[in-house]
Short mmCIF file of C-alpha atoms in Angstrom, two decimals:
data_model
loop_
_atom_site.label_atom_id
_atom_site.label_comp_id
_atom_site.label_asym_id
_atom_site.label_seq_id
_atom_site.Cartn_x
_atom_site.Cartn_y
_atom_site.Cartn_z
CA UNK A 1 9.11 -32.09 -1.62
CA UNK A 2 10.07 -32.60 2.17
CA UNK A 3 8.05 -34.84 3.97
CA UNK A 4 7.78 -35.65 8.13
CA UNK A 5 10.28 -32.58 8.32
CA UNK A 6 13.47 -33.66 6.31
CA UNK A 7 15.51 -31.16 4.75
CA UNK A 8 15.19 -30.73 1.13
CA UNK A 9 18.52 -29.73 -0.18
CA UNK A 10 17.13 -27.56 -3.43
CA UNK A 11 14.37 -25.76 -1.56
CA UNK A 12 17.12 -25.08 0.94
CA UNK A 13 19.38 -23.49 -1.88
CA UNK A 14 16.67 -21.52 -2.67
CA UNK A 15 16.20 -19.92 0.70
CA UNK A 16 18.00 -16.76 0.40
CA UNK A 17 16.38 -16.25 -2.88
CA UNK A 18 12.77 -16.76 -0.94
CA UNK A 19 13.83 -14.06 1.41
CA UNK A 20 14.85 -11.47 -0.89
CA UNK A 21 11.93 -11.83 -2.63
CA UNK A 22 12.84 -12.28 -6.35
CA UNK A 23 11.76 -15.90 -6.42
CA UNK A 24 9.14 -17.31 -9.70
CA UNK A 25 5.38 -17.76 -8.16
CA UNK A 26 6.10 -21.45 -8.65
CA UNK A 27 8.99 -21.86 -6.47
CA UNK A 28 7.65 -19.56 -4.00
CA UNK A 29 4.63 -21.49 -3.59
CA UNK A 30 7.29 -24.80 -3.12
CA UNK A 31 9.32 -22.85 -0.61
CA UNK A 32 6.25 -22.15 1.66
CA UNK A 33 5.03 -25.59 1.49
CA UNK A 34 8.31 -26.12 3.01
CA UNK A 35 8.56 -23.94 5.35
CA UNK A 36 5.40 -25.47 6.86
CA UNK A 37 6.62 -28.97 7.34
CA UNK A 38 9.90 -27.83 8.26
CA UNK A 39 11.02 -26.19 11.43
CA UNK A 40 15.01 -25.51 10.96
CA UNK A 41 14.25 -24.31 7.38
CA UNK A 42 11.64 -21.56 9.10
CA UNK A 43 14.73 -20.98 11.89
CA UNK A 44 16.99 -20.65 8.57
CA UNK A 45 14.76 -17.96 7.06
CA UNK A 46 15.21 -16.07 10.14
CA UNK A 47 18.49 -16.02 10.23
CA UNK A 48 19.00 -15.09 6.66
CA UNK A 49 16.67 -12.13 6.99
CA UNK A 50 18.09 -10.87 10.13
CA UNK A 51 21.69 -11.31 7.78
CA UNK A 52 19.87 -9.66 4.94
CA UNK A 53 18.21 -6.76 6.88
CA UNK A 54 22.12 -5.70 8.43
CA UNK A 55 23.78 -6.15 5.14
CA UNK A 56 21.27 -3.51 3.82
CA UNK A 57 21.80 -1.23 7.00
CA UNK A 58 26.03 -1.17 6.52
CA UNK A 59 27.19 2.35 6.56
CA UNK A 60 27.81 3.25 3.25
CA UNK A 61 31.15 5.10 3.46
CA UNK A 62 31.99 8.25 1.02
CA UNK A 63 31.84 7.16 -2.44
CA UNK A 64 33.82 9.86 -5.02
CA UNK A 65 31.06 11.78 -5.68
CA UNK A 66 31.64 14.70 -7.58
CA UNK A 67 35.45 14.42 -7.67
CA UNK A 68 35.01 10.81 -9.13
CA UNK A 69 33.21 12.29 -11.84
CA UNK A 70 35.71 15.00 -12.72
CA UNK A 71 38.51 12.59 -12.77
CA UNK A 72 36.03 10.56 -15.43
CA UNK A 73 35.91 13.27 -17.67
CA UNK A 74 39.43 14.17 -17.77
CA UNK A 75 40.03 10.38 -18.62
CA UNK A 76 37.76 10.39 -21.30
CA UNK A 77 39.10 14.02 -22.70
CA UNK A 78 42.06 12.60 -22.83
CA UNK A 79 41.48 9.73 -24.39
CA UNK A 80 39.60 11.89 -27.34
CA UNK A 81 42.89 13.73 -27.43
CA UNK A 82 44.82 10.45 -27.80
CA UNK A 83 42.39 9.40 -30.58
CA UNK A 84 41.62 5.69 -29.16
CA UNK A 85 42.48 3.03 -31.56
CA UNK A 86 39.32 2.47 -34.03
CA UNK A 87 39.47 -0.97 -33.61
CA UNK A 88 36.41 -1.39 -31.43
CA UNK A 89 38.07 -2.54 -28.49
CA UNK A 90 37.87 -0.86 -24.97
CA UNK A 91 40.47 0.96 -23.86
CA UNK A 92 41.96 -0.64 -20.90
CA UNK A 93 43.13 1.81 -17.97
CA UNK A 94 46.03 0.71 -16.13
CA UNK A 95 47.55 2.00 -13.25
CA UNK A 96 49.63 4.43 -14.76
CA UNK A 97 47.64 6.95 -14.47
CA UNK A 98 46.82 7.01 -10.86
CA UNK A 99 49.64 9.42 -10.41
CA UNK A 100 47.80 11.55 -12.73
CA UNK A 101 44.35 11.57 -11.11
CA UNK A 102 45.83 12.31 -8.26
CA UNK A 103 47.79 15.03 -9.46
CA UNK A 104 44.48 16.57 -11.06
CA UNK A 105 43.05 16.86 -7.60
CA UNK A 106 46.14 18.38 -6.23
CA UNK A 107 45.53 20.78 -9.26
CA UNK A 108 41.94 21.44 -8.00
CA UNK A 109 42.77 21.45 -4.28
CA UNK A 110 46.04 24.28 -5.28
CA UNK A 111 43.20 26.65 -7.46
CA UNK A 112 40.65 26.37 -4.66
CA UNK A 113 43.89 27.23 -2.57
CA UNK A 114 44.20 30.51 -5.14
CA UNK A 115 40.88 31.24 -4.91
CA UNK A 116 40.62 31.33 -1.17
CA UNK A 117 43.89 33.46 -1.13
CA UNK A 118 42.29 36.19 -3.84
CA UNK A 119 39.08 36.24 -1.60
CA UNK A 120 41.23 37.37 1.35
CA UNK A 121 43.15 39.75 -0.55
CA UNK A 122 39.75 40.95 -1.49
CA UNK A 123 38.03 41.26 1.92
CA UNK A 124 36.50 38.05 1.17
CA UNK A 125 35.25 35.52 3.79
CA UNK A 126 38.85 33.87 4.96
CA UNK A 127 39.21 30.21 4.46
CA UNK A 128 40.62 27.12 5.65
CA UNK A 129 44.17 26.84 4.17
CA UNK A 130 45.33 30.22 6.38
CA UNK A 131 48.56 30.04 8.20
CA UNK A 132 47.65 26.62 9.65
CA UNK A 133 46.13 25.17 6.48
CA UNK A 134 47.65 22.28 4.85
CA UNK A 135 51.04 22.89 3.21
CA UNK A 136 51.63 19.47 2.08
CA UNK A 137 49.91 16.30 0.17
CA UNK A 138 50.60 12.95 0.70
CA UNK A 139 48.70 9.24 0.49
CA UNK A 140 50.35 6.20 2.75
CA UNK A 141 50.50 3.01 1.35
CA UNK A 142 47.66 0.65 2.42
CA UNK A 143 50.24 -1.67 4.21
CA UNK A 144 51.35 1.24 6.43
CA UNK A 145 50.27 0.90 10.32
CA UNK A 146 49.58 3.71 12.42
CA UNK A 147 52.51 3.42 14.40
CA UNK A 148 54.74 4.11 11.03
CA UNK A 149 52.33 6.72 10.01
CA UNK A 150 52.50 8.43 13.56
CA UNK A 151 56.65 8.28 13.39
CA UNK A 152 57.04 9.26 9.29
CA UNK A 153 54.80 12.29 10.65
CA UNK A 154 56.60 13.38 13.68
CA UNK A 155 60.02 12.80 11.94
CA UNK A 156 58.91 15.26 8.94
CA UNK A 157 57.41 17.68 11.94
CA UNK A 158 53.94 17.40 10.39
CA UNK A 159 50.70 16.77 11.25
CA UNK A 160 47.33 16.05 9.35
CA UNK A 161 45.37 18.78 9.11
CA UNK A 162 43.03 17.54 6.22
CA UNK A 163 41.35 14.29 4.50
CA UNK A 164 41.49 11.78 3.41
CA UNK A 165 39.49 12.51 0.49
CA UNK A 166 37.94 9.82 -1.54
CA UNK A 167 41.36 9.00 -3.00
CA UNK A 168 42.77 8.66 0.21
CA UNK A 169 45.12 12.07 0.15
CA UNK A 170 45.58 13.76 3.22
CA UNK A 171 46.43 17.07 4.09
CA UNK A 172 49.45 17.68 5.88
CA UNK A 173 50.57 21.23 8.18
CA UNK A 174 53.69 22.25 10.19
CA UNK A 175 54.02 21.15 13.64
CA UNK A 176 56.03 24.82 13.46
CA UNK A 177 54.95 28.30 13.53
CA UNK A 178 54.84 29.54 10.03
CA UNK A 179 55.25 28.42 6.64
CA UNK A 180 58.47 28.97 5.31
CA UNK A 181 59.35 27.27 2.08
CA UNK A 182 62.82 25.61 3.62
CA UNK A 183 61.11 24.30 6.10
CA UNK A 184 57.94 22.81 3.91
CA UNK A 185 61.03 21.22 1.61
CA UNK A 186 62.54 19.80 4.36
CA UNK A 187 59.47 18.05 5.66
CA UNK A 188 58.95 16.51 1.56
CA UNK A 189 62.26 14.80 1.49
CA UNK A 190 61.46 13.41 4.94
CA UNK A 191 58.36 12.44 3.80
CA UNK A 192 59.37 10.82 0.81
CA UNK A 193 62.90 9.17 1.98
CA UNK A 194 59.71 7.17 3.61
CA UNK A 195 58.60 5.99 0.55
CA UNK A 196 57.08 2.41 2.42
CA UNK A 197 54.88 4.43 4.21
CA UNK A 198 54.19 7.36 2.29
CA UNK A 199 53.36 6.86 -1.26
CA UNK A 200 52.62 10.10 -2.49
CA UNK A 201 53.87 13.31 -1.23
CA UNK A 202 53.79 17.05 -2.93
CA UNK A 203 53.58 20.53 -1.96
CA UNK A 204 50.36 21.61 -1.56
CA UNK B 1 13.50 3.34 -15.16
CA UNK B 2 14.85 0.37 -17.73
CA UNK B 3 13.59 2.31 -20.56
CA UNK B 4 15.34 5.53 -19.43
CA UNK B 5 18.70 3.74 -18.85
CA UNK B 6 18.95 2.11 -22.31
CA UNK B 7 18.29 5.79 -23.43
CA UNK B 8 20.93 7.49 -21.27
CA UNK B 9 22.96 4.52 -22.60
CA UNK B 10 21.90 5.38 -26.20
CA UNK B 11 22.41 8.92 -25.82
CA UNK B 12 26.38 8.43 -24.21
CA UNK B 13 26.95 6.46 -26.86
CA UNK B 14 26.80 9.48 -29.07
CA UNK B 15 28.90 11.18 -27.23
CA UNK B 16 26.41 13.12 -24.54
CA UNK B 17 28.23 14.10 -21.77
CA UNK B 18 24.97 15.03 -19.76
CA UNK B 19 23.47 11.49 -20.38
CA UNK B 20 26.76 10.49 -18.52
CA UNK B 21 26.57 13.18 -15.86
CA UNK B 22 23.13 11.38 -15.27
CA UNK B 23 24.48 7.97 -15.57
CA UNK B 24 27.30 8.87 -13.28
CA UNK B 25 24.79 9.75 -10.48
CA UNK B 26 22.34 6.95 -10.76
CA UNK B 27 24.55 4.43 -10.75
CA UNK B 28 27.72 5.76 -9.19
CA UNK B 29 26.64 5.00 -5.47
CA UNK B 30 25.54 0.71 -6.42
CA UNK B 31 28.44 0.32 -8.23
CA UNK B 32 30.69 1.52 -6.20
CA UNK B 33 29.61 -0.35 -3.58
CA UNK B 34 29.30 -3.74 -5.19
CA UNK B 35 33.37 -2.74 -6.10
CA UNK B 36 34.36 -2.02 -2.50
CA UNK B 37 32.55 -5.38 -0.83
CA UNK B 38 34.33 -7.12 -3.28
CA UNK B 39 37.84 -5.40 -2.70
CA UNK B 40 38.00 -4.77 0.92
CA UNK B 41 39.97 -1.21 -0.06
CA UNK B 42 38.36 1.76 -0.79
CA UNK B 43 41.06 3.70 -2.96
CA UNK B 44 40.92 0.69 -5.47
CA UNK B 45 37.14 0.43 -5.20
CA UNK B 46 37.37 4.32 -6.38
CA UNK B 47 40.04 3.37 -9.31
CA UNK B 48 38.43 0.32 -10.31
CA UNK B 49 35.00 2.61 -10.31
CA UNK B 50 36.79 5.02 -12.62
CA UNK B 51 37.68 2.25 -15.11
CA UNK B 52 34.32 0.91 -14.99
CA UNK B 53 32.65 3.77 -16.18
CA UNK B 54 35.16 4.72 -18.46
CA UNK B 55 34.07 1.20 -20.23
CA UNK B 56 30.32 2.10 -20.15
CA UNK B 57 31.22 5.47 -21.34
CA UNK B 58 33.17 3.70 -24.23
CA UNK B 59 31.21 0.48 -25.04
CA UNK B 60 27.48 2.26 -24.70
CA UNK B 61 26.78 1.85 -28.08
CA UNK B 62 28.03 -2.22 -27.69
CA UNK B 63 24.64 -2.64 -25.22
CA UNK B 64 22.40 -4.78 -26.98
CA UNK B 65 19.67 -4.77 -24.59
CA UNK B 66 19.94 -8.76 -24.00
CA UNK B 67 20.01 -8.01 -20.17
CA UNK B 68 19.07 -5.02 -17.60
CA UNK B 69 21.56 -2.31 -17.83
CA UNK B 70 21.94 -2.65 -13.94
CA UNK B 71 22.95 -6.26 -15.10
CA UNK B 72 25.24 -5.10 -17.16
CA UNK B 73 27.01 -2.20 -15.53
CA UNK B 74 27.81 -4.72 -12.22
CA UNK B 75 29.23 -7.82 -14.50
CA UNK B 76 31.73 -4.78 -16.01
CA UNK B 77 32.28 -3.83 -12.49
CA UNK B 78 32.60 -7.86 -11.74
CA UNK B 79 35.55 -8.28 -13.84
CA UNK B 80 37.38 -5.07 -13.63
CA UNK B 81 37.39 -6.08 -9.98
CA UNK B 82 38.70 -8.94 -10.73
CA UNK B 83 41.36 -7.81 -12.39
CA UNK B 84 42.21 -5.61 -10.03
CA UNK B 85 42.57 -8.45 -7.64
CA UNK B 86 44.67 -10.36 -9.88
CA UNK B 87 47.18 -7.41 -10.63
CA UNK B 88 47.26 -7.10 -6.68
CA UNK B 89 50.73 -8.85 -5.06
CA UNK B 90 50.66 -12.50 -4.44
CA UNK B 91 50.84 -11.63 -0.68
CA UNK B 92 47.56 -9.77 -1.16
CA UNK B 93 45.52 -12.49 -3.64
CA UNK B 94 42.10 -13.40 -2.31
CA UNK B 95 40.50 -15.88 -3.53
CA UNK B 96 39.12 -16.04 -6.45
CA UNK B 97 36.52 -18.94 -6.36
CA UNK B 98 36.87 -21.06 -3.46
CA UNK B 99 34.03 -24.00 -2.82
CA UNK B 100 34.94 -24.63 0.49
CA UNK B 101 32.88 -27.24 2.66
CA UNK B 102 32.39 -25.44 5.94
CA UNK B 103 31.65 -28.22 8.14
CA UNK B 104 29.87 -28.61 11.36
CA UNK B 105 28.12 -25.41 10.70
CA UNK B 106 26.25 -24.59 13.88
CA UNK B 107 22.23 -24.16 13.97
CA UNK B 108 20.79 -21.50 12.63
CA UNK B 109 19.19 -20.58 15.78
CA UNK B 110 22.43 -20.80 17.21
CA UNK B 111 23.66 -17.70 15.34
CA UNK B 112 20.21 -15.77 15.06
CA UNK B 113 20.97 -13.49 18.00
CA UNK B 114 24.64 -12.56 16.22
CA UNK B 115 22.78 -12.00 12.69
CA UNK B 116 20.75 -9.16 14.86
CA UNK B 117 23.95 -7.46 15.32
CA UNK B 118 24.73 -5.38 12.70
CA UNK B 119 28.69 -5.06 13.84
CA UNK B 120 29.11 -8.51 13.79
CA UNK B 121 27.60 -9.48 10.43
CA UNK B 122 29.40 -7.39 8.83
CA UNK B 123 32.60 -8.71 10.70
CA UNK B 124 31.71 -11.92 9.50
CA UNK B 125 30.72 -10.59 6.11
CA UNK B 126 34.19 -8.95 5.68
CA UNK B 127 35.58 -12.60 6.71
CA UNK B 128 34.09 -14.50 3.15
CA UNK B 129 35.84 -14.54 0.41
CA UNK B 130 35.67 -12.30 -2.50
CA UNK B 131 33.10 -15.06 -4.54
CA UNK B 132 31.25 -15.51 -1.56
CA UNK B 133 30.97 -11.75 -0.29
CA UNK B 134 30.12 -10.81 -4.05
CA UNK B 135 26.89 -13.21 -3.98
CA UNK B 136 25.60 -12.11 -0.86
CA UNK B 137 26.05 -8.52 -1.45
CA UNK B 138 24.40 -9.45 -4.59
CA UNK B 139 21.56 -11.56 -2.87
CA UNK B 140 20.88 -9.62 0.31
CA UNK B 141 21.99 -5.55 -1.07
CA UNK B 142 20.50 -5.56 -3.96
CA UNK B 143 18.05 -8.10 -3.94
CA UNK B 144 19.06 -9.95 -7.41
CA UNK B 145 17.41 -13.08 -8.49
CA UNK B 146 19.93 -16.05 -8.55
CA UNK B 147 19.52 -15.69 -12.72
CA UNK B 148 20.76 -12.47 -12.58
CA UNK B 149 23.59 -12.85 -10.44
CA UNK B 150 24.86 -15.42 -12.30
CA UNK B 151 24.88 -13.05 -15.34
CA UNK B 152 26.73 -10.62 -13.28
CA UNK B 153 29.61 -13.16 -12.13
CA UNK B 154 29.50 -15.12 -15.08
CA UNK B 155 29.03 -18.29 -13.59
CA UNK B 156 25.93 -20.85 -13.71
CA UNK B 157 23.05 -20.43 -11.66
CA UNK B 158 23.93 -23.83 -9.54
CA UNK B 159 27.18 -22.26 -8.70
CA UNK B 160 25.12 -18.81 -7.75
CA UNK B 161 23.30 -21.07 -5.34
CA UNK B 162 26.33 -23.22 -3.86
CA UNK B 163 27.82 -20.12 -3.02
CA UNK B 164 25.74 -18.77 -1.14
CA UNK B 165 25.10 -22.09 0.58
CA UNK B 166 28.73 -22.08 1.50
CA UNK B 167 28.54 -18.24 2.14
CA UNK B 168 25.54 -18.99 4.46
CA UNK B 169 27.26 -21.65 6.59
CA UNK B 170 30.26 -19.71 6.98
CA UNK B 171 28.58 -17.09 7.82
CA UNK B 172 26.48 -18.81 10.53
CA UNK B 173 29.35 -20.23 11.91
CA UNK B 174 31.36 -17.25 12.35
CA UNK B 175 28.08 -15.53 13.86
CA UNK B 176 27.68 -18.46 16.37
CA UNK B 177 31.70 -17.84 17.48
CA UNK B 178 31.89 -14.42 18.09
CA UNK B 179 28.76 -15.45 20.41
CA UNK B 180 30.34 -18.18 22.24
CA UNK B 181 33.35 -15.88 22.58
CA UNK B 182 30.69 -13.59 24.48
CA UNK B 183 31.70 -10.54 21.79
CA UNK B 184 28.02 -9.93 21.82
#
C-alpha cells in the first residue's frame, strides 16, 4: 500500500480497471485507499474517465447492416453447396472472394435497378436511378488520394452520384446528357486503364 | 442474456438460420467495432466481420461454455484481425505487439483538458498501435475486466495491464501536445 503519497505501481496498473468499474470488491477497496493518500493517482482517474467517457461517445460509423448479413448467408450457402471438408476444421475465407461479394451487391443494386424501372413502366412512384442515376460501379483503392480520384473521374467524364455503401462501392453517372451505352463503355475502360486508383469498376 | 446466447449458439449450431439472423444483430454492431479500432479501415473491418461470423456460424457447436460468448466472439474477431493485418503489405504492417517505454509522459493534469475533447482523443486514440488501441477499446468501450481481455487477446493478464499503462502514457502525452500546439 502507498504511504505519505508515493505511487504504488500495481494499484496504478489497476486504475483503468477501477474506472470502468469491473474491478473484485477487494481491489476496489485497495484502489480507494489509494486514491485517498494519493493526489496524482486521483488526477490520473480523471483523466482516464474523461478518456473513457469520449471513447464511448466516438461516432459509430455505418456498420453492414443488413447487406453484411446477406453477403453471410450467401457465404455459408455456398459453402453447403461446396460440402466443407468433414474434418472439423473451420473453413478459412480468403480474399478471393471479395470480388464475389461485391459482385452479389452489384446483383442486388442491378434488380432493385429492374424493379424501379418496372414500377415506372407501371405508373409506379419513379426512383432514383432515372436518367441521372448511376450508370456505373466502382471501389478506389484505399491508397488512392482525392486528387487521383478527382482526375480518374473527370478523365472517364463521370461523377459520383451514389455511396459508398458499407463495402465502399460508389455510384458513378455521366458528366453528359444521356446514357448511351458507347459512351458508358468508354468511361469503364477509362476507369479501369486506372487500375491504381480504381479497383473495381462495372456497369451498373 | 448469457443463457440466451449459448442457446442461439446451440441452436446455429444445428443449422438455424434465424438463431443466426438473431446472432447477426446482437452482436454485429460490438464486433464490428472492436474489428475497425483495431484496423483503422472500414472495408476490411466489414470483410474481416464477414469471416468472423462465418467461424461462429461454423464452429457453434465447438463452444464449450468455458468463457462468455461475448468473450468468445471478440478473441475470433481478435485473430481474424490479426490476420488480416499480417496478409496486409509490408508497407502497411502495424504493429503487432509493441512494449514501448513512452518516456517523460507529461502529468495527467497536464492532458485532462485534451481528454475532454472528444476530437482529440480519438486523434490520439487512432495514433496507438493496434495492441494498444485493442486494450483500450477493450477497457474503456466495452468495459471488460483485465481477465477477460486477456482471454480475448490471448495474452496474460500482466501484459493486459502493461498495455494499457503504455497505452495510457502515450495517450497522455499526445493529449498534452496537441494542447501545447494550441489545437484545442
Amino acid at each position: 500500500m502507498a504511504e505519505n503519497g508515493k505511487r504504488d505501481e500495481e494499484l496504478d496498473l489497476l486504475l483503468p480497471w477501477y474506472v470502468n468499474g469491473s474491478l473484485s470488491a477487494e481491489e476496489r477497496t485497495a484502489v480507494e485507499a489509494y486514491l485517498e493518500s494519493n493526489v496524482q493517482a486521483r488526477e490520473e482517474v480523471a483523466l482516464l474517465s474523461a478518456m473513457r467517457q469520449n471513447v464511448k461517445e466516438q461516432p459509430l460509423e455505418n456498420s453492414p447492416g443488413d447487406l453484411g448479413l446477406q453477403r453471410l448467408k450467401r457465404e455459408i450457402k455456398r459453402g453447403d453447396q461446396q460440402q466443407a471438408p468433414t474434418t472439423g476444421k473451420v473453413v478459412a475465407i480468403s480474399s478471393w472472394w471479395r470480388p464475389l461479394a461485391v459482385a452479389a451487391c452489384l446483383a442486388v443494386v442491378v434488380q432493385a435497378g429492374v424493379m424501379i424501372s418496372v414500377s415506372d413502366r407501371t405508373g409506379g412512384d419513379v426512383g432514383i436511378a432515372g436518367v441521372n442515376g448511376p450508370v456505373l460501379q466502382v471501389t478506389f483503392a484505399p491508397t488512392a488520394t482525392e486528387q487521383e480520384i478527382r482526375e480518374v473521374l473527370q478523365s472517364a467524364g463521370t461523377t459520383i452520384a451514389d455511396g459508398p455503401t458499407a463495402l465502399g462501392i460508389y455510384g458513378l453517372r455521366l458528366l453528359a446528357p444521356g446514357n448511351e451505352s458507347a459512351n458508358i463503355e468508354e468511361a469503364l475502360v477509362k476507369l479501369k486503364a486506372r487500375g491504381d486508383v480504381v479497383t473495381f469498376a462495372e456497369r451498373n | 442474456m448469457a443463457q440466451e446466447d449459448q442457446e442461439l449458439l446451440a441452436r446455429m449450431a444445428n443449422g438455424d438460420q434465424t438463431a443466426l439472423d438473431e446472432f447477426y444483430q446482437q452482436y454485429e454492431g460490438r464486433v464490428y467495432r472492436f474489428i475497425r479500432s483495431k484496423l483503422n479501415d472500414s472495408f476490411d473491418a466489414a470483410d474481416v466481420l464477414n469471416e468472423v461470423m462465418f467461424e461462429v456460424w461454423r464452429s457453434a457447436g465447438r463452444f464449450e461454455g468455458r468463457s462468455a460468448v461475448s468473450t468468445w466472439v471478440l478473441g475470433i474477431a481478435h485473430h481474424k484481425a490479426i490476420d488480416r493485418i499480417r496478409r496486409r503489405k509490408p508497407g502497411e504492417n502495424v504493429e503487432l505487439d509493441p512494449e514501448i517505454a513512452e518516456d517523460d509522459a507529461p502529468n495527467p493534469a497536464e492532458a485532462l483538458s485534451a481528454a475532454q475533447n472528444a476530437k482529440q482523443v480519438r486523434h490520439c486514440v487512432d495514433q496507438l498501435s493496434e495492441a494498444h488501441r485493442s486494450v483500450v477499446h477493450l477497457a474503456f468501450f466495452e468495459d471488460l475486466p483485465y481477465g477477460e481481455i486477456a482471454d480475448i487477446v490471448g495474452c496474460p493478464e500482466g501484459t493486459v495491464k502493461t498495455r494499457m499503462f503504455h497505452a495510457k502514457k502515450a495517450l497522455m502525452k499526445c493529449l498534452a501536445g496537441l494542447k501545447e500546439m494550441g489545437l484545442l
